[in-house]
Amino acid sequence: MFGCIRRLGCLVIILIAGAVWYFFYRPDRGDRASRTEPREALPPLTSGSRPASGPVASTAPRGWEALTTERAERGRVAVESLGQRSGPVFANLSAAEAASYIFLVVAKQLPPSAKNAEAMVSGDRLQVRSDVKLSDFGGAASLGPLASLLADRDSVRLGGTINMIRPGLGEFRLREVKLGKLNVPAPLIPRLTGQIRKGDRVEGTSSDGLPMKFPDYISDVRISNGRITLYKNVQ
């Protein structure tokens, strides 16, 4: 009986060894791997005609980038190229190029004390952050009890979408505001927007929107895949 058990144990070991060889060392395994063709990479979106439906790979930078005059100039050139009769019908800008152009050249809506401004795209939102003085937001009068939890100078992070209201006018609509480590409650955002906004509220803009002037030939602005795409009015 013990001899039978030993023979049965040897058979089980042989079967296990055969299974291991079949799954990991069989001759046609390498052939199958070599026959598997890699997927073709999608081309990046570049200035040209309006893209067709379907996903487009993006080579846009990821993470925070500083707002600079050089990036503002690149943004300006890309936007003005859409105004040319033979120019492209859309143009892609990185978050930093778009934010530099908007906040340093066009709208200039950053708080006066802003330093070390940076931008990035997160989902369908443009994110802008900077170090500012609390007084730029109205201090305790606007922030209420939140003011006591913040330093005299702290970081501010604005997140929102860019909407076209009419030809020549758009807005950066704030959907989220973070002061230091505190997320500002949604009901307080319009009040803070009023502190950032320069001048009276422009007719047609939202209570939580910062107005932005665009050339009349810009018809739409979309945020996705790490880039901000501006479309030309081709009608």
mmCIF file of C-alpha atoms in Angstrom:
data_model
loop_
_atom_site.group_PDB
_atom_site.id
_atom_site.type_symbol
_atom_site.label_atom_id
_atom_site.label_comp_id
_atom_site.label_asym_id
_atom_site.label_seq_id
_atom_site.Cartn_x
_atom_site.Cartn_y
_atom_site.Cartn_z
ATOM 1 C CA MET A 1 0.000 0.000 0.000
ATOM 2 C CA PHE A 2 2.844 2.396 0.907
ATOM 3 C CA GLY A 3 4.468 1.620 -2.443
ATOM 4 C CA CYS A 4 1.242 2.598 -4.199
ATOM 5 C CA ILE A 5 1.113 5.888 -2.302
ATOM 6 C CA ARG A 6 4.712 6.601 -3.215
ATOM 7 C CA ARG A 7 3.983 5.880 -6.891
ATOM 8 C CA LEU A 8 0.891 8.131 -6.744
ATOM 9 C CA GLY A 9 2.972 10.920 -5.167
ATOM 10 C CA CYS A 10 5.581 10.617 -7.912
ATOM 11 C CA LEU A 11 2.832 10.816 -10.554
ATOM 12 C CA VAL A 12 1.441 14.004 -9.010
ATOM 13 C CA ILE A 13 4.913 15.595 -8.958
ATOM 14 C CA ILE A 14 5.434 14.640 -12.623
ATOM 15 C CA LEU A 15 2.060 16.154 -13.593
ATOM 16 C CA ILE A 16 2.850 19.407 -11.738
ATOM 17 C CA ALA A 17 6.280 19.644 -13.382
ATOM 18 C CA GLY A 18 4.673 19.092 -16.781
ATOM 19 C CA ALA A 19 2.125 21.841 -16.161
ATOM 20 C CA VAL A 20 4.845 24.291 -15.126
ATOM 21 C CA TRP A 21 6.848 23.483 -18.261
ATOM 22 C CA TYR A 22 3.759 23.893 -20.476
ATOM 23 C CA PHE A 23 2.813 27.327 -19.184
ATOM 24 C CA PHE A 24 6.252 28.857 -18.810
ATOM 25 C CA TYR A 25 8.690 27.075 -21.101
ATOM 26 C CA ARG A 26 6.638 25.750 -24.022
ATOM 27 C CA PRO A 27 8.375 26.365 -27.390
ATOM 28 C CA ASP A 28 5.605 28.471 -29.034
ATOM 29 C CA ARG A 29 5.441 31.015 -26.180
ATOM 30 C CA GLY A 30 8.177 33.215 -27.619
ATOM 31 C CA ASP A 31 6.664 32.948 -31.134
ATOM 32 C CA ARG A 32 3.323 34.230 -29.885
ATOM 33 C CA ALA A 33 4.965 37.145 -28.089
ATOM 34 C CA SER A 34 6.950 38.042 -31.185
ATOM 35 C CA ARG A 35 3.782 37.972 -33.321
ATOM 36 C CA THR A 36 2.022 40.493 -31.038
ATOM 37 C CA GLU A 37 2.145 43.844 -32.781
ATOM 38 C CA PRO A 38 2.432 47.025 -30.677
ATOM 39 C CA ARG A 39 -0.414 49.493 -30.801
ATOM 40 C CA GLU A 40 0.134 52.469 -33.046
ATOM 41 C CA ALA A 41 0.547 55.712 -31.116
ATOM 42 C CA LEU A 42 -1.968 58.436 -31.890
ATOM 43 C CA PRO A 43 -0.478 61.644 -33.293
ATOM 44 C CA PRO A 44 -0.419 64.764 -31.106
ATOM 45 C CA LEU A 45 -2.902 67.542 -31.751
ATOM 46 C CA THR A 46 -1.282 70.457 -33.546
ATOM 47 C CA SER A 47 -2.503 73.666 -35.118
ATOM 48 C CA GLY A 48 -4.611 72.905 -38.170
ATOM 49 C CA SER A 49 -8.187 72.055 -39.037
ATOM 50 C CA ARG A 50 -10.754 71.189 -36.375
ATOM 51 C CA PRO A 51 -10.139 67.612 -35.199
ATOM 52 C CA ALA A 52 -12.625 64.859 -35.909
ATOM 53 C CA SER A 53 -14.360 62.995 -33.129
ATOM 54 C CA GLY A 54 -12.365 60.520 -31.102
ATOM 55 C CA PRO A 55 -9.517 60.757 -28.602
ATOM 56 C CA VAL A 56 -6.322 62.523 -29.548
ATOM 57 C CA ALA A 57 -3.041 61.898 -27.756
ATOM 58 C CA SER A 58 -1.558 64.932 -26.042
ATOM 59 C CA THR A 59 2.067 65.797 -25.606
ATOM 60 C CA ALA A 60 1.218 68.684 -23.290
ATOM 61 C CA PRO A 61 3.424 69.182 -20.230
ATOM 62 C CA ARG A 62 2.101 67.701 -17.003
ATOM 63 C CA GLY A 63 2.253 69.393 -13.610
ATOM 64 C CA TRP A 64 2.692 73.014 -12.627
ATOM 65 C CA GLU A 65 4.457 75.499 -14.915
ATOM 66 C CA ALA A 66 5.397 79.088 -14.152
ATOM 67 C CA LEU A 67 3.596 82.044 -15.741
ATOM 68 C CA THR A 68 6.179 84.025 -17.713
ATOM 69 C CA THR A 69 6.288 86.778 -20.308
ATOM 70 C CA GLU A 70 7.882 84.335 -22.771
ATOM 71 C CA ARG A 71 4.947 81.936 -22.437
ATOM 72 C CA ALA A 72 2.532 84.855 -22.677
ATOM 73 C CA GLU A 73 4.165 85.820 -25.990
ATOM 74 C CA ARG A 74 3.844 82.269 -27.322
ATOM 75 C CA GLY A 75 0.190 82.317 -26.336
ATOM 76 C CA ARG A 76 -0.338 85.663 -28.058
ATOM 77 C CA VAL A 77 1.264 84.440 -31.291
ATOM 78 C CA ALA A 78 -0.876 81.279 -31.280
ATOM 79 C CA VAL A 79 -4.080 83.259 -30.703
ATOM 80 C CA GLU A 80 -3.301 85.861 -33.353
ATOM 81 C CA SER A 81 -2.513 83.134 -35.896
ATOM 82 C CA LEU A 82 -6.209 82.269 -35.857
ATOM 83 C CA GLY A 83 -7.028 85.736 -37.141
ATOM 84 C CA GLN A 84 -5.169 85.188 -40.391
ATOM 85 C CA ARG A 85 -7.340 84.397 -43.414
ATOM 86 C CA SER A 86 -5.154 81.418 -44.375
ATOM 87 C CA GLY A 87 -4.313 80.512 -40.795
ATOM 88 C CA PRO A 88 -5.371 77.444 -38.784
ATOM 89 C CA VAL A 89 -8.881 77.060 -37.397
ATOM 90 C CA PHE A 90 -7.721 75.971 -33.956
ATOM 91 C CA ALA A 91 -4.643 76.389 -31.795
ATOM 92 C CA ASN A 92 -3.398 74.488 -28.762
ATOM 93 C CA LEU A 93 -1.876 76.239 -25.777
ATOM 94 C CA SER A 94 -0.352 74.725 -22.676
ATOM 95 C CA ALA A 95 -1.848 75.751 -19.351
ATOM 96 C CA ALA A 96 1.063 78.090 -18.667
ATOM 97 C CA GLU A 97 0.901 79.674 -22.139
ATOM 98 C CA ALA A 98 -2.831 80.282 -21.858
ATOM 99 C CA ALA A 99 -2.699 81.519 -18.262
ATOM 100 C CA SER A 100 0.321 83.742 -18.968
ATOM 101 C CA TYR A 101 -1.451 85.283 -21.963
ATOM 102 C CA ILE A 102 -4.733 85.725 -20.067
ATOM 103 C CA PHE A 103 -3.466 86.929 -16.697
ATOM 104 C CA LEU A 104 -0.322 88.812 -17.724
ATOM 105 C CA VAL A 105 -1.461 90.365 -21.016
ATOM 106 C CA VAL A 106 -5.225 90.286 -21.613
ATOM 107 C CA ALA A 107 -7.165 90.325 -18.360
ATOM 108 C CA LYS A 108 -4.431 90.988 -15.790
ATOM 109 C CA GLN A 109 -6.760 89.663 -13.119
ATOM 110 C CA LEU A 110 -4.186 88.224 -10.731
ATOM 111 C CA PRO A 111 -4.135 89.909 -7.292
ATOM 112 C CA PRO A 112 -1.611 92.788 -7.099
ATOM 113 C CA SER A 113 0.605 90.993 -4.583
ATOM 114 C CA ALA A 114 0.731 87.717 -6.542
ATOM 115 C CA LYS A 115 4.144 86.047 -6.722
ATOM 116 C CA ASN A 116 5.396 82.756 -8.144
ATOM 117 C CA ALA A 117 2.259 82.223 -10.243
ATOM 118 C CA GLU A 118 1.921 78.795 -11.860
ATOM 119 C CA ALA A 119 -0.703 76.980 -13.909
ATOM 120 C CA MET A 120 -1.733 73.487 -14.934
ATOM 121 C CA VAL A 121 -4.689 71.689 -16.484
ATOM 122 C CA SER A 122 -6.593 69.180 -14.357
ATOM 123 C CA GLY A 123 -9.409 67.422 -16.180
ATOM 124 C CA ASP A 124 -11.558 70.119 -17.779
ATOM 125 C CA ARG A 125 -10.315 72.875 -15.492
ATOM 126 C CA LEU A 126 -7.523 75.401 -15.589
ATOM 127 C CA GLN A 127 -5.739 75.625 -12.258
ATOM 128 C CA VAL A 128 -3.762 78.727 -11.273
ATOM 129 C CA ARG A 129 -1.887 79.136 -7.996
ATOM 130 C CA SER A 130 0.197 81.903 -6.481
ATOM 131 C CA ASP A 131 1.396 83.421 -3.218
ATOM 132 C CA VAL A 132 -0.701 86.471 -2.290
ATOM 133 C CA LYS A 133 -1.462 88.821 0.565
ATOM 134 C CA LEU A 134 -4.677 88.060 2.389
ATOM 135 C CA SER A 135 -5.653 91.713 2.098
ATOM 136 C CA ASP A 136 -6.085 91.257 -1.673
ATOM 137 C CA PHE A 137 -9.167 89.199 -0.869
ATOM 138 C CA GLY A 138 -10.686 91.734 1.499
ATOM 139 C CA GLY A 139 -9.282 90.201 4.678
ATOM 140 C CA ALA A 140 -11.712 89.372 7.456
ATOM 141 C CA ALA A 141 -14.478 91.421 5.803
ATOM 142 C CA SER A 142 -14.711 88.892 2.958
ATOM 143 C CA LEU A 143 -13.392 85.729 4.574
ATOM 144 C CA GLY A 144 -15.029 86.007 7.976
ATOM 145 C CA PRO A 145 -13.776 83.387 10.470
ATOM 146 C CA LEU A 146 -11.555 81.834 7.784
ATOM 147 C CA ALA A 147 -9.256 84.871 7.964
ATOM 148 C CA SER A 148 -8.079 83.919 11.455
ATOM 149 C CA LEU A 149 -6.832 80.565 10.109
ATOM 150 C CA LEU A 150 -4.601 82.087 7.426
ATOM 151 C CA ALA A 151 -1.264 83.875 7.463
ATOM 152 C CA ASP A 152 -0.897 87.475 6.274
ATOM 153 C CA ARG A 153 0.578 86.013 3.093
ATOM 154 C CA ASP A 154 -0.457 82.588 1.904
ATOM 155 C CA SER A 155 -0.978 80.491 -1.191
ATOM 156 C CA VAL A 156 -4.132 80.761 -3.259
ATOM 157 C CA ARG A 157 -5.321 78.256 -5.827
ATOM 158 C CA LEU A 158 -8.036 79.042 -8.357
ATOM 159 C CA GLY A 159 -9.656 76.335 -10.450
ATOM 160 C CA GLY A 160 -12.287 76.815 -13.105
ATOM 161 C CA THR A 161 -13.465 76.681 -16.687
ATOM 162 C CA ILE A 162 -13.171 79.146 -19.549
ATOM 163 C CA ASN A 163 -16.509 80.044 -21.109
ATOM 164 C CA MET A 164 -17.244 82.153 -24.168
ATOM 165 C CA ILE A 165 -20.117 84.559 -23.512
ATOM 166 C CA ARG A 166 -20.223 86.432 -26.814
ATOM 167 C CA PRO A 167 -17.725 87.366 -29.532
ATOM 168 C CA GLY A 168 -14.883 89.223 -27.884
ATOM 169 C CA LEU A 169 -15.818 88.297 -24.318
ATOM 170 C CA GLY A 170 -15.167 85.226 -22.210
ATOM 171 C CA GLU A 171 -14.807 84.470 -18.527
ATOM 172 C CA PHE A 172 -12.711 82.347 -16.213
ATOM 173 C CA ARG A 173 -15.447 80.909 -14.025
ATOM 174 C CA LEU A 174 -14.115 79.895 -10.627
ATOM 175 C CA ARG A 175 -15.388 76.505 -9.511
ATOM 176 C CA GLU A 176 -12.939 76.044 -6.652
ATOM 177 C CA VAL A 177 -10.797 78.308 -4.517
ATOM 178 C CA LYS A 178 -8.232 77.188 -1.972
ATOM 179 C CA LEU A 179 -6.543 79.583 0.447
ATOM 180 C CA GLY A 180 -3.586 77.993 2.179
ATOM 181 C CA LYS A 181 -4.871 74.557 3.117
ATOM 182 C CA LEU A 182 -8.502 75.667 3.353
ATOM 183 C CA ASN A 183 -11.059 74.940 0.661
ATOM 184 C CA VAL A 184 -13.301 77.990 0.385
ATOM 185 C CA PRO A 185 -17.018 77.105 0.627
ATOM 186 C CA ALA A 186 -18.867 77.566 -2.672
ATOM 187 C CA PRO A 187 -21.165 80.361 -1.341
ATOM 188 C CA LEU A 188 -18.082 82.489 -0.570
ATOM 189 C CA ILE A 189 -16.513 82.167 -4.034
ATOM 190 C CA PRO A 190 -18.554 84.976 -5.701
ATOM 191 C CA ARG A 191 -17.537 87.352 -2.903
ATOM 192 C CA LEU A 192 -13.858 86.519 -3.360
ATOM 193 C CA THR A 193 -14.256 86.800 -7.128
ATOM 194 C CA GLY A 194 -15.492 90.339 -6.623
ATOM 195 C CA GLN A 195 -12.308 91.135 -4.694
ATOM 196 C CA ILE A 196 -10.103 89.777 -7.491
ATOM 197 C CA ARG A 197 -12.126 91.304 -10.329
ATOM 198 C CA LYS A 198 -10.857 94.656 -11.513
ATOM 199 C CA GLY A 199 -13.619 97.221 -12.008
ATOM 200 C CA ASP A 200 -17.352 96.626 -12.062
ATOM 201 C CA ARG A 201 -18.846 93.298 -13.033
ATOM 202 C CA VAL A 202 -19.152 93.060 -16.807
ATOM 203 C CA GLU A 203 -22.657 92.518 -18.106
ATOM 204 C CA GLY A 204 -23.263 88.885 -19.001
ATOM 205 C CA THR A 205 -20.537 87.449 -16.779
ATOM 206 C CA SER A 206 -21.244 85.155 -13.840
ATOM 207 C CA SER A 207 -20.977 86.233 -10.228
ATOM 208 C CA ASP A 208 -18.018 83.854 -9.885
ATOM 209 C CA GLY A 209 -16.464 84.741 -13.242
ATOM 210 C CA LEU A 210 -13.418 86.834 -14.093
ATOM 211 C CA PRO A 211 -13.985 88.602 -17.443
ATOM 212 C CA MET A 212 -11.512 88.026 -20.267
ATOM 213 C CA LYS A 213 -11.351 89.838 -23.581
ATOM 214 C CA PHE A 214 -10.822 87.670 -26.642
ATOM 215 C CA PRO A 215 -10.459 88.580 -30.298
ATOM 216 C CA ASP A 216 -13.819 88.523 -32.072
ATOM 217 C CA TYR A 217 -12.709 85.634 -34.275
ATOM 218 C CA ILE A 218 -12.463 83.206 -31.305
ATOM 219 C CA SER A 219 -15.649 81.130 -31.118
ATOM 220 C CA ASP A 220 -14.923 78.493 -28.484
ATOM 221 C CA VAL A 221 -12.404 77.431 -25.843
ATOM 222 C CA ARG A 222 -12.072 73.871 -24.590
ATOM 223 C CA ILE A 223 -9.894 72.346 -21.887
ATOM 224 C CA SER A 224 -8.867 68.686 -22.131
ATOM 225 C CA ASN A 225 -5.873 66.355 -22.438
ATOM 226 C CA GLY A 226 -3.610 68.787 -20.621
ATOM 227 C CA ARG A 227 -4.135 71.558 -23.176
ATOM 228 C CA ILE A 228 -6.375 74.532 -23.852
ATOM 229 C CA THR A 229 -7.718 74.625 -27.389
ATOM 230 C CA LEU A 230 -9.048 77.812 -28.981
ATOM 231 C CA TYR A 231 -11.282 77.555 -32.035
ATOM 232 C CA LYS A 232 -11.676 80.082 -34.805
ATOM 233 C CA ASN A 233 -15.080 81.266 -35.982
ATOM 234 C CA VAL A 234 -15.163 79.931 -39.543
ATOM 235 C CA GLN A 235 -18.642 81.135 -40.476
#
